[in-house]
């Protein structure tokens, strides 16, 4: 099976712009989660989607949003970019998103905000 | 609220030496615990996980971890370090609300 894929792998944006990141989960996986990784804050949960519904959201401002499509692919959007949004954004998929499910991570999208 | 503490942001060992990476958790419910490894410019790869049953969990690449409820610990070990083990390691606990809570990570350096 193909793993989790994320596109693009690298992005450079300027403050005030908006960006959309894409994630394709492992075939058959219905849960997709997004995490932000920064040197200062570490790995932080953004949100989780299951069957096109957001089931949980982390402590991020409303500028961060996401969605999931019927084929389980997911996108996350960040509007009005700030310098502090520079990070590695990781997507993870699992079968059902249950507490014991293994989350399989993609390689990430590295976003740089100038 | 659940939380994870990893002691030591950097651990340095010689090739062939024992690897010990420490993880303590805080949880009011039975925890489900994970260890992930991250190589430079890559995502996270699962090493092993504890859900229920045997407290000594074996993972990939010769790693294992022991769940000790009395100590609220889930330390990761490997008997003999290889140069290829150099990476960052994350301990995580699964939250009931569909998310992983990660520790701050430990960077493992392996000296030749």
Tab-separated table of C-alpha atoms in Angstrom:
chain	number	residue	atom	x	y	z
A	1	UNK	CA	0.000	0.000	0.000
A	2	UNK	CA	1.110	3.485	-0.698
A	3	UNK	CA	1.789	5.601	2.357
A	4	UNK	CA	0.392	8.956	3.319
A	5	UNK	CA	1.253	11.582	0.755
A	6	UNK	CA	1.364	15.311	1.257
A	7	UNK	CA	1.628	18.044	-1.309
A	8	UNK	CA	3.439	20.249	-1.763
A	9	UNK	CA	6.528	19.276	0.211
A	10	UNK	CA	7.810	22.830	0.465
A	11	UNK	CA	6.095	26.197	0.327
A	12	UNK	CA	7.284	29.750	0.680
A	13	UNK	CA	4.676	32.432	1.303
A	14	UNK	CA	4.634	35.986	2.528
A	15	UNK	CA	2.762	37.419	5.479
A	16	UNK	CA	-0.903	38.013	4.806
A	17	UNK	CA	-1.226	35.381	2.119
A	18	UNK	CA	-3.228	32.205	2.464
A	19	UNK	CA	-2.129	28.646	1.801
A	20	UNK	CA	-3.741	25.251	1.196
A	21	UNK	CA	-2.018	21.991	2.013
A	22	UNK	CA	-3.174	18.610	0.792
A	23	UNK	CA	-3.056	15.141	2.306
A	24	UNK	CA	-3.942	11.788	0.771
A	25	UNK	CA	-4.353	9.060	3.388
A	26	UNK	CA	-3.527	5.397	3.098
A	27	UNK	CA	-6.166	3.585	1.098
A	28	UNK	CA	-8.978	2.456	3.380
A	29	UNK	CA	-8.143	4.895	6.151
A	30	UNK	CA	-11.028	7.165	7.067
A	31	UNK	CA	-9.449	9.325	9.754
A	32	UNK	CA	-7.049	12.130	8.941
A	33	UNK	CA	-5.304	14.273	11.535
A	34	UNK	CA	-3.121	17.325	11.130
A	35	UNK	CA	-0.242	18.390	13.360
A	36	UNK	CA	2.023	21.410	13.416
A	37	UNK	CA	5.677	20.891	14.325
A	38	UNK	CA	7.895	23.797	15.350
A	39	UNK	CA	11.191	23.899	17.257
A	40	UNK	CA	9.637	25.958	20.019
A	41	UNK	CA	6.249	24.303	20.502
A	42	UNK	CA	6.978	20.788	19.291
A	43	UNK	CA	4.200	18.686	17.836
A	44	UNK	CA	0.769	20.166	18.320
A	45	UNK	CA	-2.574	18.781	17.221
A	46	UNK	CA	-4.553	20.911	14.789
A	47	UNK	CA	-7.661	18.888	13.963
A	48	UNK	CA	-9.002	15.464	13.052
A	49	UNK	CA	-11.515	14.477	10.406
A	50	UNK	CA	-13.513	11.317	10.006
A	51	UNK	CA	-16.048	10.716	7.257
A	52	UNK	CA	-15.926	14.374	6.239
A	53	UNK	CA	-16.678	15.563	9.795
A	54	UNK	CA	-14.333	17.382	12.097
A	55	UNK	CA	-14.353	15.473	15.365
A	56	UNK	CA	-11.798	17.464	17.305
A	57	UNK	CA	-9.867	20.682	17.025
A	58	UNK	CA	-6.747	21.857	18.801
A	59	UNK	CA	-6.038	25.257	20.283
A	60	UNK	CA	-5.328	27.164	17.123
A	61	UNK	CA	-6.926	30.362	15.871
A	62	UNK	CA	-9.733	30.316	13.353
A	63	UNK	CA	-7.261	31.136	10.588
A	64	UNK	CA	-6.515	27.423	10.570
A	65	UNK	CA	-9.220	25.361	8.952
A	66	UNK	CA	-9.571	22.073	7.210
A	67	UNK	CA	-11.893	19.769	5.410
A	68	UNK	CA	-12.156	16.195	4.278
A	69	UNK	CA	-13.589	14.897	1.065
A	70	UNK	CA	-15.648	11.796	0.418
A	71	UNK	CA	-12.531	9.898	-0.703
A	72	UNK	CA	-10.928	10.736	2.690
A	73	UNK	CA	-8.419	13.131	1.192
A	74	UNK	CA	-7.997	16.188	3.349
A	75	UNK	CA	-6.909	19.763	2.971
A	76	UNK	CA	-5.946	22.339	5.509
A	77	UNK	CA	-6.003	26.055	4.909
A	78	UNK	CA	-4.242	28.838	6.712
A	79	UNK	CA	-5.415	32.347	5.978
A	80	UNK	CA	-3.664	35.634	6.690
A	81	UNK	CA	-0.322	33.980	7.258
A	82	UNK	CA	1.914	35.150	10.094
A	83	UNK	CA	5.638	34.616	10.548
A	84	UNK	CA	4.883	32.255	13.412
A	85	UNK	CA	3.021	29.922	11.069
A	86	UNK	CA	6.338	28.771	9.640
A	87	UNK	CA	6.441	25.098	10.528
A	88	UNK	CA	6.372	21.543	9.329
A	89	UNK	CA	2.762	20.477	8.866
A	90	UNK	CA	2.236	16.769	9.256
A	91	UNK	CA	-0.754	14.772	8.197
A	92	UNK	CA	-1.528	11.370	9.674
A	93	UNK	CA	-4.099	8.779	8.743
A	94	UNK	CA	-5.597	5.843	10.594
A	95	UNK	CA	-8.384	3.375	10.033
A	96	UNK	CA	-10.963	4.837	12.388
A	97	UNK	CA	-9.062	7.330	14.511
A	98	UNK	CA	-9.671	5.270	17.620
A	99	UNK	CA	-7.539	5.560	20.734
A	100	UNK	CA	-5.559	2.424	19.911
A	101	UNK	CA	-5.308	2.995	16.167
A	102	UNK	CA	-1.854	3.582	14.784
A	103	UNK	CA	-1.523	6.922	13.058
A	104	UNK	CA	0.635	6.777	9.951
A	105	UNK	CA	2.368	10.017	9.123
A	106	UNK	CA	3.207	11.606	5.819
A	107	UNK	CA	6.536	13.342	5.119
A	108	UNK	CA	5.075	16.742	5.878
A	109	UNK	CA	4.834	20.081	4.158
A	110	UNK	CA	7.426	22.621	5.207
A	111	UNK	CA	5.888	26.071	5.159
A	112	UNK	CA	8.076	29.137	5.347
A	113	UNK	CA	6.420	32.513	5.851
A	114	UNK	CA	8.527	35.545	4.966
B	1	UNK	CA	-5.563	16.270	31.057
B	2	UNK	CA	-3.079	13.813	29.673
B	3	UNK	CA	0.533	14.801	29.185
B	4	UNK	CA	3.887	13.302	28.293
B	5	UNK	CA	7.311	14.222	29.611
B	6	UNK	CA	10.504	13.152	27.935
B	7	UNK	CA	13.580	13.607	30.092
B	8	UNK	CA	16.607	14.792	28.172
B	9	UNK	CA	16.282	16.720	24.952
B	10	UNK	CA	19.557	15.175	23.778
B	11	UNK	CA	21.035	11.766	24.533
B	12	UNK	CA	24.457	10.748	23.264
B	13	UNK	CA	25.685	7.151	23.224
B	14	UNK	CA	28.553	5.273	21.636
B	15	UNK	CA	27.884	2.823	18.869
B	16	UNK	CA	27.161	-0.560	20.448
B	17	UNK	CA	26.078	0.933	23.771
B	18	UNK	CA	22.672	0.658	25.412
B	19	UNK	CA	20.087	3.192	24.348
B	20	UNK	CA	17.656	4.407	27.022
B	21	UNK	CA	15.151	7.148	26.235
B	22	UNK	CA	12.854	8.155	29.059
B	23	UNK	CA	9.151	8.869	28.889
B	24	UNK	CA	6.712	9.547	31.707
B	25	UNK	CA	3.033	10.129	31.214
B	26	UNK	CA	0.180	11.601	33.123
B	27	UNK	CA	-3.214	10.121	32.535
B	28	UNK	CA	-6.390	9.679	34.524
B	29	UNK	CA	-7.468	6.756	32.386
B	30	UNK	CA	-5.620	3.666	31.139
B	31	UNK	CA	-3.078	5.097	28.729
B	32	UNK	CA	-2.357	4.025	25.219
B	33	UNK	CA	1.272	4.821	24.550
B	34	UNK	CA	3.352	5.157	21.422
B	35	UNK	CA	6.950	5.751	20.414
B	36	UNK	CA	7.672	7.372	17.076
B	37	UNK	CA	10.983	8.129	15.359
B	38	UNK	CA	11.657	11.021	13.021
B	39	UNK	CA	14.624	11.120	10.679
B	40	UNK	CA	15.728	14.463	9.211
B	41	UNK	CA	13.294	15.933	6.713
B	42	UNK	CA	10.862	13.066	7.159
B	43	UNK	CA	7.586	12.378	8.892
B	44	UNK	CA	7.121	10.217	11.970
B	45	UNK	CA	7.438	6.447	11.869
B	46	UNK	CA	5.884	4.215	14.505
B	47	UNK	CA	8.399	2.197	16.500
B	48	UNK	CA	5.988	0.487	18.871
B	49	UNK	CA	2.815	0.941	20.854
B	50	UNK	CA	1.232	-0.258	24.063
B	51	UNK	CA	-2.506	-0.710	24.275
B	52	UNK	CA	-3.288	-3.609	26.598
B	53	UNK	CA	-1.784	-6.949	27.571
B	54	UNK	CA	1.933	-7.616	27.827
B	55	UNK	CA	3.740	-4.702	29.377
B	56	UNK	CA	6.977	-5.333	27.482
B	57	UNK	CA	6.430	-4.251	23.915
B	58	UNK	CA	8.797	-5.074	21.097
B	59	UNK	CA	9.042	-2.820	18.109
B	60	UNK	CA	10.941	-2.402	14.908
B	61	UNK	CA	14.717	-2.028	14.548
B	62	UNK	CA	15.412	-3.840	17.829
B	63	UNK	CA	13.667	-1.312	20.073
B	64	UNK	CA	11.442	-2.245	22.969
B	65	UNK	CA	9.611	-0.412	25.729
B	66	UNK	CA	8.153	-1.441	29.050
B	67	UNK	CA	4.925	-0.022	30.421
B	68	UNK	CA	5.230	0.478	34.185
B	69	UNK	CA	1.976	1.686	35.647
B	70	UNK	CA	3.382	2.182	39.146
B	71	UNK	CA	6.042	4.514	37.767
B	72	UNK	CA	3.836	6.013	35.030
B	73	UNK	CA	6.692	5.339	32.635
B	74	UNK	CA	7.176	3.949	29.163
B	75	UNK	CA	10.928	4.088	28.558
B	76	UNK	CA	12.386	3.064	25.211
B	77	UNK	CA	15.461	0.853	25.065
B	78	UNK	CA	17.738	-0.839	22.576
B	79	UNK	CA	20.595	-3.102	23.681
B	80	UNK	CA	23.109	-1.939	21.085
B	81	UNK	CA	23.034	1.384	19.262
B	82	UNK	CA	23.738	1.654	15.553
B	83	UNK	CA	24.761	4.780	13.703
B	84	UNK	CA	21.489	4.534	11.785
B	85	UNK	CA	19.556	5.027	15.053
B	86	UNK	CA	20.538	8.681	15.158
B	87	UNK	CA	17.223	10.530	14.934
B	88	UNK	CA	14.634	12.265	17.064
B	89	UNK	CA	12.318	10.125	19.152
B	90	UNK	CA	8.863	11.084	20.357
B	91	UNK	CA	6.754	9.484	23.030
B	92	UNK	CA	3.008	10.027	22.729
B	93	UNK	CA	-0.194	9.195	24.553
B	94	UNK	CA	-3.481	8.704	22.772
B	95	UNK	CA	-6.187	11.027	23.905
B	96	UNK	CA	-9.754	9.782	23.912
B	97	UNK	CA	-10.680	12.670	21.641
B	98	UNK	CA	-8.944	11.299	18.570
B	99	UNK	CA	-5.556	12.925	18.980
B	100	UNK	CA	-2.014	12.106	20.007
B	101	UNK	CA	-0.329	14.157	22.690
B	102	UNK	CA	3.405	14.212	22.121
B	103	UNK	CA	6.360	14.751	24.366
B	104	UNK	CA	8.943	17.332	23.419
B	105	UNK	CA	11.213	14.770	21.801
B	106	UNK	CA	14.688	13.394	22.450
B	107	UNK	CA	17.418	13.684	19.885
B	108	UNK	CA	19.642	10.606	19.916
B	109	UNK	CA	23.250	11.071	18.853
B	110	UNK	CA	25.355	7.971	18.181
B	111	UNK	CA	29.120	8.381	18.401
B	112	UNK	CA	31.332	6.093	16.313
